[in-house]
Amino acid sequence: MRTEDGRNRNIIVCVKLVPDFGKNDREPCGPAMKSQAVQLNPFDGYALEAAARLRDADEGVRIIALSVGRSGEDEALRRALSIAADHALLAAVPNPDALDALSVSRVLAAAIRRLEETFGTADLIFCGRQSTDGQSAQVGPQLAQCLHCAFIGRGLEAALNKNTLRVKQEARGGTQIAAAELPCVAAFTSPGWSPRLPTIKSSVLASAAVIPTLEFPQPPPPALMVRAMRPVPKRSGGITIRERDAENSARRLFRLLSSSGVL
Amino acid sequence: MKKDIWVLMEPGQADGYRESSLALLHPCRALADTLGGTLTAVALFGGDVAKGAAIAGAYGADRLLLADREALDPAAALASLAEKEHPWAILAVSACETREYLPRACARMGTGFAADCSGFALDAKADCLVWTRPAFGGSVLCDVVCPVRRPQIGTVRSGIYQQRSIPRALPAAVSRFTPAQGDSPRVRVFRLLRNLAEDGIDLENADIIVAGGKGVGGAQGFRPLRELAAALGGAVGASRSAVDRGWISGSHQIGQTGHTVAPKLYIACGISGAIQHLTGMLGSGTIVAVNVDPNAAIFQYSDYSVVGDLFEVLPALTREILRH
């Protein structure tokens, strides 16, 4: 809903691209190479969906997609525009692959402060719980720290009531409701419903959109560095169990698991 | 200055500390000894002094830093404490709480955070820890280092290390502190809606997982999986197919858009082996797959491939386990 002084509520949704494990060949893959298929980080898709549902409930909500990347690499933003975002901004850095999560969080926080000059206060910042490539779930909490906001994680769905965000989140053995005052950061995970898809019209508009860039020529240097990467070894020599009936198969499996110490 | 290794304790049963936190003291004791440094257990949530000192000491800690009240902002409390005491490294078990407050603490301290590691080792020459963690959906293992910034901070999955108590150990020397409050706005949590059909076990920290996919056929189809999981003391997981069909809630989902798990034993039932699911569980110790289709892709990744009907094999396996 609009704020007391009648302006739109701004929801910033942070997005990035990750390798599309399904489309690449059957082998699990490593870091994204130019030729690999990519997709919007599915968790960012859930964040976009949560933001879009808030806008469905109230037209006074404006969604701004934000991404960190090289100048001109704005594919994640175009996908966000085609799905639900009203605006998009690229925080351009010279070498995004060299950054660690904290550097990315700091760049995102600085970009959010800059975009507030144009759009007004960032009331809500949504992101995916984690990315399917980095998998460390750090950016959400770190962004909240950089912006001095509360952080609500493991979000399934969100609702806005005046100045309070209520998020249904995963908890041990069930779900719970967490609430925080605006502005705050929330990270989302898979809610059990499919996020909305782009339409032909929205895709066409998104591909033609002019996406403004905020330059960050000297992002904070990374504290954490990757020294080596190796594929998880594939299992070979697996034992096939196919006895004459299920009882015997189960018995054989149990014996094998016990003797190898697993059970 | 002596290098100080910190291990964060999480609250456990009966005013004690969680087993998985105590288990981390074991490899850290060896690390502290190699470095000629000290091992400190840190309890940000407060607790009984004598009990804490006894437990921390019994599992290898030289010292216990004990809050005199519960830290309402653990990130601020830890950052402030670290600023005073200058630990060389801080380790904790990967759990939903540490996954949220530790990155915040790292942002306060401007240091790197190695999340969900499957192990760590000392690089004496480079004078830093080398953290090993999965990435790219679990298909790749990365060695990461924080060469300059201190303290080095990381979380380790539970189940990787086992707690080892030291006979005739002295209680840890206790230093009490008042946790810094921090200025972060609070999150109010209320209305826990417990799903009675769900087990309360954390998938990411489970030692044994029995997971079901499309072959389970329906919500009731999960019953033999739940019974097997109960017999094994494990947790129930699911592929996206089962979750999307509404047979089980999304909190059980394992895969690219669900949880990434690495239990000692993973039993995949009626799961075909699509890459989006595989990437969530390839780090498992032993993989057993049960499927009627002898050509199911999952059999390329399993250590034990059982070709058969899960509705016959699982109950038979459960009976076999209960017999022993």
GROMACS .gro file of C-alpha atoms in nm, chain B:
model
  324
  264MET     CA    1   5.038  -1.402   2.035
  265LYS     CA    2   4.892  -1.749   2.073
  266LYS     CA    3   4.638  -1.844   1.810
  267ASP     CA    4   4.291  -1.886   1.964
  268ILE     CA    5   4.039  -2.116   1.797
  269TRP     CA    6   3.676  -2.055   1.889
  270VAL     CA    7   3.392  -2.305   1.855
  271LEU     CA    8   3.042  -2.167   1.899
  272MET     CA    9   2.818  -2.376   2.119
  273GLU     CA   10   2.446  -2.412   2.047
  274PRO     CA   11   2.207  -2.487   2.333
  275GLY     CA   12   2.129  -2.855   2.377
  276GLN     CA   13   1.933  -3.081   2.607
  277ALA     CA   14   1.914  -3.019   2.981
  278ASP     CA   15   2.112  -2.693   2.989
  279GLY     CA   16   2.395  -2.858   2.801
  280TYR     CA   17   2.537  -2.795   2.459
  281ARG     CA   18   2.425  -2.954   2.134
  282GLU     CA   19   2.618  -3.269   2.041
  283SER     CA   20   2.708  -3.139   1.699
  284SER     CA   21   2.872  -2.830   1.855
  285LEU     CA   22   3.069  -3.046   2.099
  286ALA     CA   23   3.176  -3.269   1.811
  287LEU     CA   24   3.347  -2.971   1.645
  288LEU     CA   25   3.569  -2.934   1.952
  289HIS     CA   26   3.742  -3.259   1.860
  290PRO     CA   27   3.908  -3.156   1.529
  291CYS     CA   28   3.961  -2.805   1.667
  292ARG     CA   29   4.149  -2.949   1.964
  293ALA     CA   30   4.389  -3.114   1.722
  294LEU     CA   31   4.416  -2.789   1.528
  295ALA     CA   32   4.489  -2.585   1.842
  296ASP     CA   33   4.754  -2.837   1.948
  297THR     CA   34   4.924  -2.824   1.606
  298LEU     CA   35   4.926  -2.446   1.615
  299GLY     CA   36   5.038  -2.433   1.979
  300GLY     CA   37   4.727  -2.228   2.042
  301THR     CA   38   4.419  -2.240   2.263
  302LEU     CA   39   4.070  -2.381   2.213
  303THR     CA   40   3.780  -2.174   2.340
  304ALA     CA   41   3.414  -2.274   2.350
  305VAL     CA   42   3.179  -1.975   2.318
  306ALA     CA   43   2.823  -1.974   2.452
  307LEU     CA   44   2.639  -1.661   2.339
  308PHE     CA   45   2.312  -1.767   2.495
  309GLY     CA   46   2.428  -1.786   2.857
  310GLY     CA   47   2.382  -2.083   3.086
  311ASP     CA   48   2.511  -2.244   3.401
  312VAL     CA   49   2.877  -2.169   3.474
  313ALA     CA   50   2.981  -2.494   3.642
  314LYS     CA   51   2.795  -2.714   3.398
  315GLY     CA   52   2.928  -2.525   3.098
  316ALA     CA   53   3.285  -2.537   3.224
  317ALA     CA   54   3.262  -2.911   3.289
  318ILE     CA   55   3.115  -2.997   2.949
  319ALA     CA   56   3.341  -2.766   2.750
  320GLY     CA   57   3.646  -2.902   2.932
  321ALA     CA   58   3.535  -3.263   2.893
  322TYR     CA   59   3.527  -3.227   2.515
  323GLY     CA   60   3.857  -3.051   2.478
  324ALA     CA   61   3.818  -2.678   2.536
  325ASP     CA   62   4.078  -2.488   2.739
  326ARG     CA   63   3.845  -2.198   2.798
  327LEU     CA   64   3.475  -2.113   2.793
  328LEU     CA   65   3.353  -1.764   2.703
  329LEU     CA   66   3.010  -1.756   2.863
  330ALA     CA   67   2.756  -1.480   2.817
  331ASP     CA   68   2.597  -1.365   3.141
  332ARG     CA   69   2.259  -1.340   2.966
  333GLU     CA   70   2.116  -1.444   2.632
  334ALA     CA   71   2.257  -1.240   2.344
  335LEU     CA   72   1.956  -1.088   2.169
  336ASP     CA   73   2.169  -0.991   1.872
  337PRO     CA   74   2.422  -1.276   1.837
  338ALA     CA   75   2.589  -1.116   1.535
  339ALA     CA   76   2.666  -0.796   1.728
  340ALA     CA   77   2.765  -0.989   2.040
  341LEU     CA   78   3.008  -1.211   1.850
  342ALA     CA   79   3.160  -0.924   1.651
  343SER     CA   80   3.214  -0.718   1.964
  344LEU     CA   81   3.367  -1.012   2.149
  345ALA     CA   82   3.598  -1.093   1.857
  346GLU     CA   83   3.711  -0.732   1.839
  347LYS     CA   84   3.829  -0.755   2.200
  348GLU     CA   85   3.975  -1.103   2.196
  349HIS     CA   86   4.112  -1.142   1.841
  350PRO     CA   87   4.049  -1.513   1.773
  351TRP     CA   88   4.236  -1.663   1.479
  352ALA     CA   89   3.937  -1.867   1.364
  353ILE     CA   90   3.571  -1.915   1.462
  354LEU     CA   91   3.389  -2.237   1.375
  355ALA     CA   92   3.028  -2.339   1.425
  356VAL     CA   93   2.789  -2.608   1.315
  357SER     CA   94   2.581  -2.523   1.010
  358ALA     CA   95   2.224  -2.479   1.136
  359CYS     CA   96   1.942  -2.242   1.052
  360GLU     CA   97   2.044  -2.000   1.330
  361THR     CA   98   2.414  -1.989   1.250
  362ARG     CA   99   2.333  -1.955   0.878
  363GLU     CA  100   2.162  -1.627   0.961
  364TYR     CA  101   2.364  -1.460   1.233
  365LEU     CA  102   2.715  -1.563   1.127
  366PRO     CA  103   2.704  -1.394   0.785
  367ARG     CA  104   2.586  -1.078   0.962
  368ALA     CA  105   2.874  -1.104   1.207
  369CYS     CA  106   3.112  -1.147   0.912
  370ALA     CA  107   2.973  -0.835   0.748
  371ARG     CA  108   3.035  -0.645   1.073
  372MET     CA  109   3.391  -0.774   1.091
  373GLY     CA  110   3.464  -0.746   0.718
  374THR     CA  111   3.580  -1.106   0.699
  375GLY     CA  112   3.497  -1.403   0.479
  376PHE     CA  113   3.243  -1.672   0.564
  377ALA     CA  114   3.287  -2.031   0.447
  378ALA     CA  115   2.940  -2.184   0.470
  379ASP     CA  116   2.834  -2.548   0.502
  380CYS     CA  117   3.180  -2.698   0.481
  381SER     CA  118   3.236  -3.069   0.460
  382GLY     CA  119   3.579  -3.028   0.617
  383PHE     CA  120   3.869  -2.799   0.694
  384ALA     CA  121   4.246  -2.832   0.717
  385LEU     CA  122   4.545  -2.624   0.816
  386ASP     CA  123   4.777  -2.478   0.557
  387ALA     CA  124   5.070  -2.410   0.787
  388LYS     CA  125   5.279  -2.249   0.516
  389ALA     CA  126   5.010  -1.999   0.421
  390ASP     CA  127   4.909  -1.964   0.787
  391CYS     CA  128   4.541  -2.010   0.716
  392LEU     CA  129   4.265  -2.269   0.714
  393VAL     CA  130   4.155  -2.433   0.391
  394TRP     CA  131   3.778  -2.486   0.396
  395THR     CA  132   3.623  -2.749   0.169
  396ARG     CA  133   3.266  -2.681   0.068
  397PRO     CA  134   3.024  -2.798  -0.198
  398ALA     CA  135   2.905  -2.560  -0.468
  399PHE     CA  136   2.719  -2.575  -0.799
  400GLY     CA  137   2.436  -2.775  -0.657
  401GLY     CA  138   2.674  -3.008  -0.479
  402SER     CA  139   2.842  -3.128  -0.796
  403VAL     CA  140   3.172  -2.958  -0.718
  404LEU     CA  141   3.393  -2.931  -0.409
  405CYS     CA  142   3.567  -2.595  -0.360
  406ASP     CA  143   3.868  -2.527  -0.142
  407VAL     CA  144   3.832  -2.173  -0.014
  408VAL     CA  145   4.066  -1.963   0.196
  409CYS     CA  146   4.052  -1.633   0.377
  410PRO     CA  147   4.420  -1.546   0.352
  411VAL     CA  148   4.426  -1.197   0.501
  412ARG     CA  149   4.121  -1.103   0.706
  413ARG     CA  150   4.087  -1.230   1.061
  414PRO     CA  151   3.913  -1.407   1.222
  415GLN     CA  152   3.852  -1.678   0.965
  416ILE     CA  153   3.490  -1.788   1.003
  417GLY     CA  154   3.312  -2.097   0.877
  418THR     CA  155   3.036  -2.343   0.950
  419VAL     CA  156   3.069  -2.717   0.921
  420ARG     CA  157   2.787  -2.960   0.849
  421SER     CA  158   2.694  -3.171   1.146
  422GLY     CA  159   2.776  -3.538   1.125
  423ILE     CA  160   3.118  -3.482   0.971
  424TYR     CA  161   3.296  -3.500   1.309
  425GLN     CA  162   3.208  -3.705   1.616
  426GLN     CA  163   3.242  -3.576   1.969
  427ARG     CA  164   3.527  -3.727   2.166
  428SER     CA  165   3.542  -3.675   2.539
  429ILE     CA  166   3.880  -3.659   2.707
  430PRO     CA  167   3.924  -3.875   3.018
  431ARG     CA  168   4.016  -3.687   3.338
  432ALA     CA  169   3.984  -3.352   3.161
  433LEU     CA  170   3.983  -3.038   3.371
  434PRO     CA  171   3.687  -2.804   3.349
  435ALA     CA  172   3.743  -2.517   3.108
  436ALA     CA  173   3.848  -2.181   3.255
  437VAL     CA  174   3.542  -1.959   3.240
  438SER     CA  175   3.541  -1.594   3.132
  439ARG     CA  176   3.204  -1.424   3.154
  440PHE     CA  177   3.101  -1.139   2.931
  441THR     CA  178   2.797  -0.920   2.877
  442PRO     CA  179   2.685  -0.959   2.516
  443ALA     CA  180   2.678  -0.637   2.315
  444GLN     CA  181   2.323  -0.546   2.217
  445GLY     CA  182   2.370  -0.418   1.866
  446ASP     CA  183   2.148  -0.179   1.681
  447SER     CA  184   1.978  -0.413   1.435
  448PRO     CA  185   1.601  -0.397   1.436
  449ARG     CA  186   1.437  -0.705   1.586
  450VAL     CA  187   1.237  -0.973   1.417
  451ARG     CA  188   0.933  -1.091   1.612
  452VAL     CA  189   0.852  -1.457   1.574
  453PHE     CA  190   0.520  -1.605   1.667
  454ARG     CA  191   0.259  -1.860   1.584
  455LEU     CA  192   0.459  -2.173   1.525
  456LEU     CA  193   0.229  -2.392   1.320
  457ARG     CA  194   0.352  -2.738   1.387
  458ASN     CA  195   0.273  -2.984   1.115
  459LEU     CA  196   0.200  -3.294   1.319
  460ALA     CA  197   0.267  -3.527   1.031
  461GLU     CA  198   0.616  -3.388   0.989
  462ASP     CA  199   0.919  -3.513   1.176
  463GLY     CA  200   1.120  -3.244   1.347
  464ILE     CA  201   1.455  -3.356   1.210
  465ASP     CA  202   1.667  -3.105   1.027
  466LEU     CA  203   1.731  -3.251   0.679
  467GLU     CA  204   2.064  -3.080   0.639
  468ASN     CA  205   2.194  -3.232   0.961
  469ALA     CA  206   2.035  -3.577   0.931
  470ASP     CA  207   2.265  -3.879   0.921
  471ILE     CA  208   2.017  -4.094   0.731
  472ILE     CA  209   1.759  -3.980   0.479
  473VAL     CA  210   1.490  -4.186   0.307
  474ALA     CA  211   1.359  -3.989   0.010
  475GLY     CA  212   1.065  -4.047  -0.221
  476GLY     CA  213   0.991  -3.940  -0.574
  477LYS     CA  214   0.733  -3.991  -0.844
  478GLY     CA  215   0.735  -4.368  -0.788
  479VAL     CA  216   0.582  -4.321  -0.444
  480GLY     CA  217   0.254  -4.255  -0.616
  481GLY     CA  218   0.070  -4.049  -0.357
  482ALA     CA  219   0.074  -3.903  -0.007
  483GLN     CA  220  -0.008  -4.240   0.149
  484GLY     CA  221   0.276  -4.389  -0.050
  485PHE     CA  222   0.518  -4.214   0.183
  486ARG     CA  223   0.413  -4.438   0.471
  487PRO     CA  224   0.669  -4.717   0.408
  488LEU     CA  225   0.935  -4.445   0.374
  489ARG     CA  226   0.836  -4.290   0.707
  490GLU     CA  227   0.840  -4.631   0.871
  491LEU     CA  228   1.183  -4.711   0.732
  492ALA     CA  229   1.312  -4.368   0.837
  493ALA     CA  230   1.173  -4.421   1.187
  494ALA     CA  231   1.339  -4.762   1.213
  495LEU     CA  232   1.670  -4.609   1.107
  496GLY     CA  233   1.637  -4.291   1.314
  497GLY     CA  234   1.648  -4.089   0.995
  498ALA     CA  235   1.459  -3.814   0.818
  499VAL     CA  236   1.221  -3.822   0.523
  500GLY     CA  237   1.306  -3.630   0.206
  501ALA     CA  238   1.142  -3.590  -0.131
  502SER     CA  239   1.216  -3.500  -0.489
  503ARG     CA  240   1.048  -3.204  -0.651
  504SER     CA  241   0.808  -3.438  -0.836
  505ALA     CA  242   0.655  -3.556  -0.511
  506VAL     CA  243   0.639  -3.206  -0.364
  507ASP     CA  244   0.484  -3.053  -0.675
  508ARG     CA  245   0.217  -3.321  -0.672
  509GLY     CA  246   0.129  -3.222  -0.317
  510TRP     CA  247   0.222  -3.559  -0.165
  511ILE     CA  248   0.453  -3.404   0.093
  512SER     CA  249   0.537  -3.052   0.200
  513GLY     CA  250   0.814  -2.848   0.039
  514SER     CA  251   1.025  -2.850   0.356
  515HIS     CA  252   1.122  -3.207   0.264
  516GLN     CA  253   1.236  -3.118  -0.085
  517ILE     CA  254   1.591  -3.215  -0.176
  518GLY     CA  255   1.748  -3.087  -0.492
  519GLN     CA  256   1.842  -2.776  -0.681
  520THR     CA  257   1.557  -2.567  -0.540
  521GLY     CA  258   1.529  -2.752  -0.213
  522HIS     CA  259   1.779  -2.866   0.043
  523THR     CA  260   2.130  -2.979  -0.030
  524VAL     CA  261   2.209  -3.275   0.192
  525ALA     CA  262   2.504  -3.501   0.259
  526PRO     CA  263   2.392  -3.771   0.502
  527LYS     CA  264   2.591  -4.086   0.572
  528LEU     CA  265   2.316  -4.288   0.407
  529TYR     CA  266   2.070  -4.172   0.142
  530ILE     CA  267   1.796  -4.410   0.027
  531ALA     CA  268   1.626  -4.287  -0.290
  532CYS     CA  269   1.290  -4.457  -0.346
  533GLY     CA  270   1.099  -4.422  -0.671
  534ILE     CA  271   1.328  -4.138  -0.776
  535SER     CA  272   1.436  -4.145  -1.139
  536GLY     CA  273   1.754  -3.943  -1.095
  537ALA     CA  274   1.695  -3.615  -1.273
  538ILE     CA  275   2.000  -3.393  -1.239
  539GLN     CA  276   1.808  -3.130  -1.041
  540HIS     CA  277   1.753  -3.387  -0.768
  541LEU     CA  278   2.098  -3.544  -0.791
  542THR     CA  279   2.269  -3.214  -0.735
  543GLY     CA  280   2.103  -3.195  -0.394
  544MET     CA  281   2.234  -3.527  -0.263
  545LEU     CA  282   2.549  -3.631  -0.450
  546GLY     CA  283   2.759  -3.549  -0.146
  547SER     CA  284   2.597  -3.833   0.050
  548GLY     CA  285   2.823  -4.101   0.198
  549THR     CA  286   2.639  -4.407   0.068
  550ILE     CA  287   2.358  -4.391  -0.184
  551VAL     CA  288   2.101  -4.668  -0.212
  552ALA     CA  289   1.842  -4.647  -0.489
  553VAL     CA  290   1.522  -4.850  -0.511
  554ASN     CA  291   1.335  -4.834  -0.840
  555VAL     CA  292   1.125  -5.070  -1.055
  556ASP     CA  293   1.296  -4.941  -1.369
  557PRO     CA  294   1.631  -5.114  -1.418
  558ASN     CA  295   1.738  -4.829  -1.648
  559ALA     CA  296   1.664  -4.546  -1.407
  560ALA     CA  297   1.936  -4.280  -1.426
  561ILE     CA  298   1.976  -4.283  -1.050
  562PHE     CA  299   2.143  -4.627  -1.074
  563GLN     CA  300   2.447  -4.461  -1.233
  564TYR     CA  301   2.505  -4.274  -0.909
  565SER     CA  302   2.410  -4.526  -0.644
  566ASP     CA  303   2.639  -4.753  -0.448
  567TYR     CA  304   2.362  -5.009  -0.409
  568SER     CA  305   2.101  -5.040  -0.683
  569VAL     CA  306   1.791  -5.233  -0.583
  570VAL     CA  307   1.568  -5.315  -0.877
  571GLY     CA  308   1.228  -5.377  -0.730
  572ASP     CA  309   0.901  -5.240  -0.604
  573LEU     CA  310   0.960  -4.998  -0.318
  574PHE     CA  311   0.626  -5.100  -0.162
  575GLU     CA  312   0.770  -5.451  -0.114
  576VAL     CA  313   1.137  -5.377  -0.062
  577LEU     CA  314   1.101  -5.101   0.199
  578PRO     CA  315   0.873  -5.288   0.441
  579ALA     CA  316   1.098  -5.593   0.406
  580LEU     CA  317   1.401  -5.379   0.483
  581THR     CA  318   1.224  -5.221   0.781
  582ARG     CA  319   1.141  -5.567   0.917
  583GLU     CA  320   1.502  -5.676   0.870
  584ILE     CA  321   1.628  -5.371   1.060
  585LEU     CA  322   1.383  -5.416   1.347
  586ARG     CA  323   1.483  -5.781   1.373
  587HIS     CA  324   1.843  -5.682   1.455
   0.00000   0.00000   0.00000
